[in-house]
Short mmCIF file of C-alpha atoms in Angstrom, two decimals:
data_model
loop_
_atom_site.label_atom_id
_atom_site.label_comp_id
_atom_site.label_asym_id
_atom_site.label_seq_id
_atom_site.Cartn_x
_atom_site.Cartn_y
_atom_site.Cartn_z
CA MET A 3 -49.57 24.45 -64.08
CA THR A 4 -49.71 28.16 -64.89
CA SER A 5 -46.73 29.99 -66.37
CA GLY A 6 -46.11 31.73 -63.05
CA GLN A 7 -45.96 28.41 -61.31
CA SER A 8 -43.66 26.89 -63.92
CA LYS A 9 -41.31 29.88 -63.61
CA GLY A 10 -41.20 29.26 -59.88
CA THR A 11 -40.49 25.58 -60.46
CA LEU A 12 -37.74 26.44 -62.93
CA ALA A 13 -36.15 28.78 -60.40
CA LEU A 14 -36.34 26.06 -57.74
CA THR A 15 -34.76 23.57 -60.15
CA GLY A 16 -31.83 25.91 -60.74
CA LEU A 17 -31.49 26.58 -57.05
CA VAL A 18 -31.46 22.88 -56.16
CA LEU A 19 -28.94 22.18 -58.90
CA ILE A 20 -26.52 24.81 -57.62
CA ALA A 21 -27.12 23.83 -54.01
CA MET A 22 -26.41 20.20 -54.88
CA PHE A 23 -23.05 21.11 -56.43
CA VAL A 24 -22.20 23.11 -53.33
CA ALA A 25 -23.19 20.10 -51.23
CA ILE A 26 -20.83 17.87 -53.23
CA TRP A 27 -18.04 20.41 -52.80
CA MET A 28 -18.66 20.61 -49.07
CA VAL A 29 -18.74 16.85 -48.67
CA PHE A 30 -15.48 16.27 -50.58
CA GLN A 31 -13.49 19.45 -49.84
CA TYR A 32 -14.82 21.36 -46.87
CA VAL A 33 -15.32 18.74 -44.18
CA PRO A 34 -12.31 17.06 -42.57
CA ASN A 35 -11.84 13.29 -42.57
CA GLU A 36 -13.43 11.44 -39.73
CA ARG A 37 -10.73 10.21 -37.35
CA VAL A 38 -11.71 6.53 -37.08
CA MET A 39 -13.60 5.76 -40.26
CA GLY A 40 -11.67 7.92 -42.69
CA PRO A 41 -12.98 9.26 -46.00
CA VAL A 42 -15.76 6.67 -46.30
CA GLN A 43 -17.62 8.46 -43.55
CA ARG A 44 -18.35 11.24 -46.05
CA ILE A 45 -21.12 9.10 -47.47
CA PHE A 46 -23.10 9.94 -44.34
CA TYR A 47 -23.83 13.41 -45.67
CA PHE A 48 -25.93 11.81 -48.40
CA HIS A 49 -26.97 8.62 -46.68
CA VAL A 50 -28.61 10.15 -43.63
CA PRO A 51 -30.54 12.91 -45.46
CA ALA A 52 -31.76 10.29 -47.96
CA ALA A 53 -33.01 8.17 -45.06
CA MET A 54 -34.74 11.20 -43.57
CA ILE A 55 -36.48 11.95 -46.86
CA THR A 56 -37.55 8.32 -47.10
CA PHE A 57 -39.29 8.50 -43.76
CA LEU A 58 -40.72 11.92 -44.55
CA SER A 59 -42.21 10.41 -47.73
CA VAL A 60 -43.75 7.57 -45.74
CA PHE A 61 -45.31 10.05 -43.35
CA LEU A 62 -46.67 12.04 -46.27
CA LEU A 63 -47.88 8.82 -47.88
CA MET A 64 -49.87 7.96 -44.78
CA ALA A 65 -51.33 11.45 -44.38
CA SER A 66 -52.31 11.75 -48.05
CA SER A 67 -53.71 8.20 -48.16
CA ILE A 68 -55.99 8.86 -45.20
CA THR A 69 -57.07 12.20 -46.63
CA TYR A 70 -57.73 10.65 -50.03
CA LEU A 71 -59.96 7.92 -48.60
CA TRP A 72 -61.72 10.57 -46.56
CA THR A 73 -62.30 13.20 -49.25
CA ARG A 74 -61.89 11.22 -52.51
CA ASN A 75 -60.19 14.25 -53.91
CA LYS A 76 -57.77 13.10 -56.64
CA ARG A 77 -55.25 15.72 -55.67
CA TRP A 78 -54.44 13.73 -52.51
CA ASP A 79 -54.01 10.57 -54.50
CA ARG A 80 -51.48 12.29 -56.74
CA ILE A 81 -49.53 13.32 -53.64
CA SER A 82 -49.82 9.80 -52.29
CA LEU A 83 -48.52 8.27 -55.54
CA ALA A 84 -45.72 10.84 -55.79
CA SER A 85 -44.60 10.22 -52.22
CA THR A 86 -44.61 6.46 -52.80
CA GLU A 87 -42.39 6.82 -55.85
CA ILE A 88 -40.06 9.39 -54.35
CA GLY A 89 -39.92 7.44 -51.10
CA LEU A 90 -39.02 4.28 -53.00
CA MET A 91 -36.29 6.13 -54.87
CA PHE A 92 -34.68 7.58 -51.75
CA CYS A 93 -35.11 4.25 -50.00
CA THR A 94 -33.16 2.65 -52.84
CA LEU A 95 -30.43 5.30 -52.39
CA VAL A 96 -30.26 4.50 -48.69
CA LEU A 97 -29.96 0.80 -49.46
CA ILE A 98 -27.15 1.49 -51.94
CA THR A 99 -25.12 4.01 -49.92
CA GLY A 100 -25.52 2.03 -46.67
CA PRO A 101 -23.73 -1.13 -47.83
CA ILE A 102 -20.93 0.92 -49.45
CA TRP A 103 -20.20 2.39 -46.05
CA ALA A 104 -20.82 -0.88 -44.23
CA LYS A 105 -18.30 -2.74 -46.38
CA ALA A 106 -15.60 -0.29 -45.34
CA ALA A 107 -16.61 0.13 -41.71
CA TRP A 108 -18.04 -3.24 -40.69
CA GLY A 109 -16.31 -5.37 -43.32
CA VAL A 110 -19.55 -6.74 -44.74
CA TRP A 111 -21.94 -5.46 -47.39
CA TRP A 112 -25.01 -6.42 -45.50
CA THR A 113 -25.92 -7.35 -41.98
CA TRP A 114 -29.35 -8.08 -40.53
CA GLU A 115 -29.26 -5.08 -38.28
CA ALA A 116 -32.30 -3.15 -37.10
CA ARG A 117 -32.29 -0.13 -39.39
CA LEU A 118 -31.04 -2.00 -42.44
CA THR A 119 -33.72 -4.61 -42.09
CA THR A 120 -36.41 -2.01 -41.47
CA THR A 121 -35.34 -0.07 -44.57
CA LEU A 122 -35.36 -3.21 -46.69
CA ILE A 123 -38.86 -4.12 -45.50
CA LEU A 124 -40.01 -0.56 -46.11
CA TRP A 125 -38.67 -0.85 -49.65
CA LEU A 126 -40.73 -4.00 -50.17
CA LEU A 127 -43.84 -2.34 -48.73
CA LEU A 128 -43.50 0.70 -51.01
CA ALA A 129 -42.87 -1.53 -54.01
CA GLY A 130 -46.04 -3.42 -53.08
CA CYS A 131 -48.07 -0.20 -53.16
CA LEU A 132 -46.81 0.56 -56.67
CA MET A 133 -47.34 -3.02 -57.82
CA VAL A 134 -50.99 -3.00 -56.79
CA ARG A 135 -51.54 0.28 -58.64
CA GLY A 136 -50.05 -1.30 -61.74
CA TYR A 137 -52.31 -4.35 -61.51
CA ALA A 138 -55.53 -2.44 -60.85
CA GLN A 139 -57.98 -2.40 -63.75
CA ASN A 140 -58.72 1.29 -63.34
CA GLN A 141 -57.19 4.28 -61.68
CA ASP A 142 -59.78 4.71 -58.94
CA LEU A 143 -59.42 1.14 -57.78
CA GLY A 144 -55.64 1.47 -57.84
CA ALA A 145 -55.83 4.69 -55.84
CA ARG A 146 -58.10 3.15 -53.23
CA LEU A 147 -56.11 -0.05 -52.79
CA ALA A 148 -52.78 1.82 -52.74
CA SER A 149 -54.15 4.17 -50.08
CA VAL A 150 -55.12 1.26 -47.85
CA LEU A 151 -51.70 -0.31 -48.42
CA GLY A 152 -50.01 3.03 -47.78
CA ILE A 153 -51.67 3.33 -44.39
CA ILE A 154 -50.74 -0.25 -43.52
CA ALA A 155 -47.15 0.28 -44.68
CA ALA A 156 -46.64 3.45 -42.64
CA LEU A 157 -48.05 1.91 -39.46
CA ASP A 158 -46.19 -1.31 -40.04
CA VAL A 159 -42.82 0.38 -40.35
CA VAL A 160 -43.06 1.56 -36.74
CA ILE A 161 -43.72 -1.97 -35.49
CA VAL A 162 -41.09 -3.43 -37.80
CA TYR A 163 -38.53 -1.02 -36.40
CA LYS A 164 -39.38 -1.85 -32.79
CA ALA A 165 -39.34 -5.58 -33.51
CA VAL A 166 -36.10 -5.58 -35.45
CA HIS A 167 -34.50 -3.32 -32.87
CA TRP A 168 -35.13 -5.91 -30.18
CA TRP A 169 -34.12 -8.64 -32.55
CA ARG A 170 -30.75 -7.11 -33.39
CA GLY A 171 -28.99 -3.76 -33.19
CA GLN A 172 -25.59 -2.47 -34.29
CA HIS A 173 -26.31 0.63 -36.36
CA PRO A 174 -24.31 3.63 -35.24
CA ILE A 175 -26.39 6.32 -33.58
CA VAL A 176 -24.62 9.61 -34.12
CA PHE A 177 -27.17 11.88 -32.51
CA LYS A 178 -28.47 10.76 -29.17
CA SER A 179 -30.98 13.02 -27.54
CA GLY A 180 -29.75 14.81 -24.46
CA GLU A 181 -26.09 14.48 -25.38
CA LYS A 182 -23.76 17.14 -26.59
CA ASN A 183 -23.45 16.96 -30.36
CA PRO A 184 -20.24 15.03 -31.06
CA LEU A 185 -19.55 16.37 -34.55
CA ALA A 186 -16.85 18.84 -35.51
CA PRO A 187 -18.37 22.23 -36.46
CA GLU A 188 -17.59 21.74 -40.20
CA MET A 189 -19.20 18.35 -40.11
CA TYR A 190 -22.26 19.68 -38.39
CA THR A 191 -22.62 22.54 -40.89
CA THR A 192 -22.22 20.22 -43.87
CA PHE A 193 -24.64 17.75 -42.40
CA MET A 194 -27.31 20.34 -41.76
CA TYR A 195 -26.71 21.88 -45.17
CA CYS A 196 -27.14 18.51 -46.89
CA ILE A 197 -30.39 17.90 -45.06
CA GLY A 198 -31.61 21.27 -46.32
CA VAL A 199 -30.58 20.49 -49.91
CA PHE A 200 -32.27 17.10 -49.81
CA MET A 201 -35.44 18.70 -48.44
CA ALA A 202 -35.41 21.16 -51.34
CA LEU A 203 -34.80 18.32 -53.79
CA PHE A 204 -37.70 16.41 -52.28
CA LEU A 205 -39.96 19.43 -52.58
CA LEU A 206 -38.94 19.96 -56.19
CA MET A 207 -39.50 16.33 -57.16
CA MET A 208 -42.83 16.35 -55.39
CA ILE A 209 -44.00 19.46 -57.25
CA LEU A 210 -42.84 18.11 -60.62
CA ARG A 211 -44.26 14.63 -60.13
CA VAL A 212 -47.65 15.92 -58.96
CA ALA A 213 -47.75 18.34 -61.93
CA VAL A 214 -46.94 15.55 -64.38
CA LEU A 215 -49.60 13.32 -62.85
CA SER A 216 -52.26 15.99 -63.13
CA LEU A 217 -51.25 16.69 -66.75
CA GLU A 218 -51.50 12.98 -67.49
CA GLU A 219 -54.98 12.90 -66.07
CA ARG A 220 -56.00 15.92 -68.11
CA THR A 221 -54.69 14.47 -71.38
CA GLN A 222 -56.43 11.21 -70.62
CA ALA A 223 -59.72 13.01 -69.97
CA LEU A 224 -59.29 14.97 -73.22
CA ALA A 225 -58.52 11.81 -75.17
CA GLU A 226 -61.61 10.13 -73.75
CA ARG A 227 -63.77 13.09 -74.71
CA ARG A 228 -62.30 13.01 -78.20
CA THR A 229 -63.10 9.30 -78.63
CA GLY A 230 -66.58 10.04 -77.33
CA GLU A 231 -67.08 12.77 -79.92
CA LEU A 232 -65.79 10.61 -82.77
CA SER A 233 -67.94 7.60 -82.04
CA MET B 6 -75.66 -0.44 -36.95
CA THR B 7 -75.84 -1.85 -33.45
CA GLY B 8 -73.03 -3.74 -31.80
CA ALA B 9 -75.08 -6.93 -31.59
CA GLY B 10 -75.98 -6.69 -35.29
CA PHE B 11 -72.30 -6.32 -36.15
CA PHE B 12 -71.30 -9.46 -34.30
CA ARG B 13 -74.27 -11.40 -35.64
CA ALA B 14 -73.42 -10.44 -39.23
CA ALA B 15 -69.79 -11.40 -38.73
CA GLY B 16 -70.80 -14.67 -37.11
CA VAL B 17 -73.25 -15.54 -39.90
CA LEU B 18 -70.64 -14.85 -42.56
CA ALA B 19 -68.00 -16.92 -40.77
CA ALA B 20 -70.51 -19.75 -40.30
CA LYS B 21 -71.36 -19.62 -44.00
CA ASP B 22 -67.69 -19.84 -45.01
CA LEU B 23 -66.99 -22.62 -42.56
CA SER B 24 -69.99 -24.67 -43.62
CA ILE B 25 -68.92 -24.37 -47.27
CA GLU B 26 -65.50 -25.52 -46.15
CA TRP B 27 -66.98 -28.36 -44.08
CA ARG B 28 -68.95 -29.67 -47.05
CA THR B 29 -66.17 -29.49 -49.62
CA ARG B 30 -63.08 -29.67 -47.37
CA GLU B 31 -61.19 -28.31 -50.36
CA GLY B 32 -59.33 -25.48 -48.69
CA LEU B 33 -58.30 -27.23 -45.52
CA SER B 34 -57.18 -30.40 -47.26
CA ALA B 35 -55.13 -28.32 -49.69
CA MET B 36 -53.57 -26.42 -46.80
CA VAL B 37 -52.78 -29.58 -44.81
CA LEU B 38 -51.23 -31.36 -47.77
CA PHE B 39 -49.27 -28.26 -48.72
CA SER B 40 -47.94 -27.89 -45.16
CA LEU B 41 -46.96 -31.54 -45.08
CA ILE B 42 -44.98 -31.07 -48.28
CA VAL B 43 -43.27 -27.93 -46.99
CA LEU B 44 -42.31 -29.70 -43.76
CA VAL B 45 -40.83 -32.58 -45.75
CA VAL B 46 -38.98 -30.16 -48.03
CA PHE B 47 -37.50 -28.47 -44.96
CA SER B 48 -36.33 -31.75 -43.51
CA PHE B 49 -34.44 -32.30 -46.78
CA ALA B 50 -33.16 -28.72 -46.85
CA PHE B 51 -31.29 -29.38 -43.61
CA ASP B 52 -29.45 -32.67 -43.55
CA LEU B 53 -29.89 -34.99 -40.58
CA ALA B 54 -26.62 -34.01 -38.96
CA THR B 55 -27.61 -30.32 -38.97
CA ILE B 56 -31.03 -31.11 -37.53
CA LYS B 57 -29.45 -33.11 -34.71
CA GLN B 58 -26.79 -30.52 -34.08
CA LEU B 59 -29.14 -27.52 -33.98
CA GLY B 60 -31.86 -29.27 -32.02
CA PRO B 61 -35.59 -28.59 -32.27
CA ALA B 62 -35.55 -25.31 -30.32
CA ARG B 63 -33.37 -23.62 -32.95
CA LEU B 64 -34.84 -25.33 -35.97
CA VAL B 65 -38.57 -25.81 -35.46
CA PRO B 66 -39.68 -22.16 -34.93
CA GLY B 67 -38.47 -21.06 -38.35
CA ILE B 68 -39.71 -24.16 -40.14
CA LEU B 69 -43.08 -24.12 -38.40
CA TRP B 70 -43.87 -20.47 -39.06
CA THR B 71 -42.62 -20.48 -42.63
CA THR B 72 -44.85 -23.49 -43.28
CA LEU B 73 -47.86 -21.84 -41.64
CA ALA B 74 -47.34 -18.55 -43.49
CA PHE B 75 -47.13 -20.34 -46.86
CA ALA B 76 -50.14 -22.52 -46.11
CA GLY B 77 -52.00 -19.44 -44.90
CA VAL B 78 -51.51 -17.76 -48.27
CA VAL B 79 -53.17 -20.77 -49.92
CA GLY B 80 -56.12 -20.45 -47.56
CA PHE B 81 -56.54 -16.67 -47.78
CA THR B 82 -56.54 -16.75 -51.56
CA ARG B 83 -59.20 -19.44 -51.53
CA SER B 84 -61.34 -17.52 -49.10
CA PHE B 85 -61.98 -14.90 -51.80
CA GLN B 86 -61.95 -17.29 -54.75
CA VAL B 87 -65.03 -18.91 -53.24
CA GLU B 88 -66.79 -15.55 -53.46
CA ALA B 89 -65.56 -14.80 -56.97
CA ARG B 90 -66.86 -18.06 -58.41
CA ARG B 91 -70.50 -17.01 -58.57
CA ASP B 92 -69.82 -13.34 -57.96
CA SER B 93 -71.29 -13.76 -54.51
CA MET B 94 -69.04 -10.95 -53.26
CA THR B 95 -71.45 -8.53 -54.93
CA ALA B 96 -74.31 -10.13 -53.00
CA LEU B 97 -72.33 -9.79 -49.77
CA LEU B 98 -71.74 -6.12 -50.53
CA LEU B 99 -75.45 -5.58 -51.15
CA ALA B 100 -76.29 -6.95 -47.72
CA PRO B 101 -77.25 -4.15 -45.33
CA VAL B 102 -74.36 -4.79 -42.95
CA ASP B 103 -71.32 -2.82 -42.02
CA ARG B 104 -68.34 -3.64 -44.27
CA GLY B 105 -66.28 -4.01 -41.12
CA ALA B 106 -68.52 -6.95 -40.20
CA LEU B 107 -67.61 -8.58 -43.52
CA PHE B 108 -63.96 -8.20 -42.60
CA ALA B 109 -64.55 -9.60 -39.13
CA GLY B 110 -66.48 -12.56 -40.50
CA LYS B 111 -63.94 -13.40 -43.18
CA SER B 112 -61.09 -13.03 -40.70
CA LEU B 113 -62.85 -15.26 -38.21
CA SER B 114 -63.38 -18.04 -40.72
CA ASN B 115 -59.77 -17.74 -41.86
CA LEU B 116 -58.61 -17.81 -38.24
CA VAL B 117 -60.63 -20.94 -37.49
CA GLN B 118 -59.29 -22.69 -40.58
CA LEU B 119 -55.70 -21.76 -39.73
CA LEU B 120 -56.17 -23.00 -36.17
CA LEU B 121 -57.56 -26.30 -37.48
CA LEU B 122 -54.53 -26.54 -39.76
CA GLU B 123 -52.25 -25.93 -36.79
CA VAL B 124 -53.91 -28.72 -34.81
CA VAL B 125 -52.47 -31.00 -37.48
CA VAL B 126 -49.22 -29.25 -38.37
CA VAL B 127 -47.84 -28.49 -34.89
CA PRO B 128 -48.05 -32.13 -33.70
CA LEU B 129 -46.60 -33.19 -37.04
CA SER B 130 -43.62 -30.91 -36.47
CA ALA B 131 -43.19 -32.48 -33.02
CA ILE B 132 -43.11 -35.94 -34.61
CA PHE B 133 -40.81 -34.96 -37.47
CA PHE B 134 -38.32 -32.92 -35.48
CA GLY B 135 -38.57 -34.74 -32.16
CA TYR B 136 -39.75 -32.53 -29.29
CA ASP B 137 -42.22 -33.18 -26.50
CA LEU B 138 -45.34 -31.21 -27.37
CA PHE B 139 -47.37 -32.32 -24.33
CA ALA B 140 -44.91 -30.79 -21.91
CA ILE B 141 -45.29 -27.34 -23.50
CA LEU B 142 -48.88 -27.60 -24.75
CA TRP B 143 -50.24 -24.57 -22.90
CA PRO B 144 -47.56 -21.92 -23.66
CA MET B 145 -47.30 -23.25 -27.21
CA SER B 146 -51.04 -22.79 -27.71
CA VAL B 147 -50.90 -19.21 -26.45
CA VAL B 148 -48.01 -18.34 -28.76
CA VAL B 149 -49.59 -20.03 -31.76
CA PHE B 150 -52.97 -18.39 -31.19
CA LEU B 151 -51.64 -14.84 -30.69
CA HIS B 152 -49.56 -14.97 -33.86
CA THR B 153 -52.15 -16.76 -35.98
CA PHE B 154 -54.66 -14.07 -35.10
CA GLY B 155 -52.57 -11.33 -36.71
CA LEU B 156 -51.71 -13.52 -39.68
CA ALA B 157 -55.39 -14.28 -40.31
CA GLU B 158 -56.57 -10.66 -40.18
CA MET B 159 -53.73 -9.36 -42.34
CA GLY B 160 -54.17 -12.27 -44.75
CA THR B 161 -57.85 -11.47 -45.03
CA LEU B 162 -57.33 -7.77 -45.70
CA LEU B 163 -54.50 -8.24 -48.19
CA GLY B 164 -56.20 -11.29 -49.67
CA ALA B 165 -59.11 -9.01 -50.52
CA VAL B 166 -56.67 -6.56 -52.15
CA ALA B 167 -55.08 -9.31 -54.25
CA ALA B 168 -58.48 -10.73 -55.22
CA LYS B 169 -59.70 -7.28 -56.19
CA VAL B 170 -56.98 -6.87 -58.82
CA GLY B 171 -57.46 -10.45 -59.97
CA ARG B 172 -54.10 -11.75 -58.77
CA GLY B 173 -53.71 -14.76 -56.57
CA GLU B 174 -51.00 -16.17 -54.33
CA ALA B 175 -48.04 -14.41 -55.93
CA LEU B 176 -49.24 -10.88 -55.19
CA LEU B 177 -50.64 -11.87 -51.80
CA SER B 178 -47.27 -13.29 -50.72
CA THR B 179 -45.41 -10.18 -51.86
CA LEU B 180 -47.79 -7.99 -49.86
CA LEU B 181 -48.34 -10.20 -46.84
CA PHE B 182 -44.84 -11.31 -45.92
CA PRO B 183 -43.23 -7.87 -45.52
CA VAL B 184 -46.19 -6.56 -43.55
CA THR B 185 -46.29 -9.53 -41.19
CA MET B 186 -42.51 -9.51 -40.69
CA PRO B 187 -42.70 -8.22 -37.08
CA LEU B 188 -45.25 -10.90 -36.29
CA PHE B 189 -43.02 -13.49 -37.88
CA ILE B 190 -39.94 -12.45 -35.89
CA SER B 191 -41.99 -12.43 -32.73
CA ALA B 192 -43.50 -15.85 -33.50
CA VAL B 193 -40.06 -17.36 -34.05
CA LYS B 194 -38.65 -15.79 -30.86
CA CYS B 195 -41.59 -16.91 -28.72
CA THR B 196 -41.71 -20.45 -30.14
CA ASN B 197 -37.99 -20.71 -29.60
CA ALA B 198 -38.36 -19.70 -25.94
CA VAL B 199 -41.22 -22.14 -25.42
CA LEU B 200 -39.27 -25.01 -26.98
CA ASP B 201 -36.32 -24.12 -24.77
CA GLY B 202 -38.60 -24.68 -21.79
CA LYS B 203 -38.60 -21.02 -20.75
CA GLU B 204 -41.50 -19.19 -19.14
CA LEU B 205 -43.70 -17.03 -21.35
CA SER B 206 -42.80 -14.04 -19.17
CA SER B 207 -39.26 -14.20 -20.59
CA VAL B 208 -40.64 -13.16 -23.97
CA SER B 209 -43.26 -10.72 -22.70
CA ASN B 210 -41.95 -7.90 -24.92
CA TRP B 211 -42.42 -10.10 -27.99
CA LEU B 212 -45.90 -11.07 -26.92
CA LEU B 213 -46.59 -7.38 -26.55
CA ILE B 214 -45.48 -6.82 -30.17
CA ALA B 215 -47.78 -9.63 -31.29
CA VAL B 216 -50.78 -8.34 -29.32
CA GLY B 217 -50.06 -4.78 -30.49
CA PHE B 218 -49.91 -5.95 -34.09
CA ASP B 219 -53.12 -7.96 -33.69
CA LEU B 220 -55.07 -5.07 -32.19
CA LEU B 221 -53.70 -2.31 -34.41
CA PHE B 222 -54.39 -4.13 -37.64
CA LEU B 223 -57.74 -5.42 -36.45
CA PHE B 224 -58.68 -1.78 -36.08
CA VAL B 225 -57.14 -0.82 -39.44
CA GLY B 226 -58.85 -3.76 -41.16
CA LEU B 227 -62.26 -2.92 -39.74
CA LEU B 228 -61.88 0.68 -40.91
CA THR B 229 -60.33 0.16 -44.34
CA PHE B 230 -61.96 -3.06 -45.59
CA GLU B 231 -64.84 -1.13 -47.12
CA TYR B 232 -62.46 0.83 -49.34
CA VAL B 233 -60.93 -2.40 -50.60
CA VAL B 234 -64.16 -4.20 -51.49
CA GLU B 235 -66.31 -1.30 -52.69
CA GLU B 236 -67.28 -1.32 -56.37
#
């Protein structure tokens, strides 16, 4: 990372930090209470964007995995690893915020409903990708196996969703295509704003994680050269 | 590589695996015994009153497919242990055949072994849990075959991943079960319908999921197997 780039990253970090505080203010002060669900509905402004980022990560995971296997350029593997980790983190957030809301709204922490089940399975799939990387004897093998698993995971999620949807469904769908948006204007603004903030956060984490990974690789290469010179 | 060469290579590999299995009967006997034990454990897990109250249509699908999935893991792991023993995987990789053909051959031999296992386990489940298998033989066979197909190909692909990092059943189960979840749901739904005496057309959407899964991951396996096994 050059100094110009790190200045840019630093600026983005500051921006995301401020934007996140504004998001928290909007969620707790600006938006009105939802009529039926009450204050607990405010968790949506974090829950839904987190879910969106999770699926964005999975999409990126698939794209970078395919490109890595195609080109064998390590840069794509770094993106693939970063999106697995970030995806897993946001997926965990979704799985934590979801039950908090569900307990208040549905009266249970967990129910085997379509989206919940899909998210849980996705979590397991992403964890599997990381596990295989950890077990692999060397980095190249780990990268290759994780790419194959990443492709499988991304494709599988679509089928899982379809299957679980037929199996069971009770998740609220706030936005249905073709219908007039049912949210109050403040809610809509906050919602869109939170999506934007989460996107920026995702971008920032992605940049930082990829930079750290490439630094790690460089230090490792340097260390190997050093051992080579000494022996 | 020509189409005929591809199928011949896959056939030769499957025949090799099956003849090893025929001479030792190690894998299949382990799978059959293991399934028997799991079935017995299940009959203890639910007490007699529950079994009678629920009836076979509610109980057997879950028990049957859990048993088959567990036994499958035993078989898939073995399928690559056989190759690791004398490092014959390296010899297979040196053979001038498409890596996809290796996947097809391994999957085929795993499929045949699973089907042989099912010839024993499905009638056993009929005896243990009291349903008339002969009356539903044809739809039951269709359901079992369609779902075993996907299980075998996914087990082969992920079995290769687990073998590659030197981990056995534990890693394979963690990878295989989340990925095959849609297949599992579909298998349970279809078996349930068949045991209830319903037509297969009543579960056509589930069969579609199963066939979709089978075809999609057959394609993915053929394309990605070379990245898993390459040195």
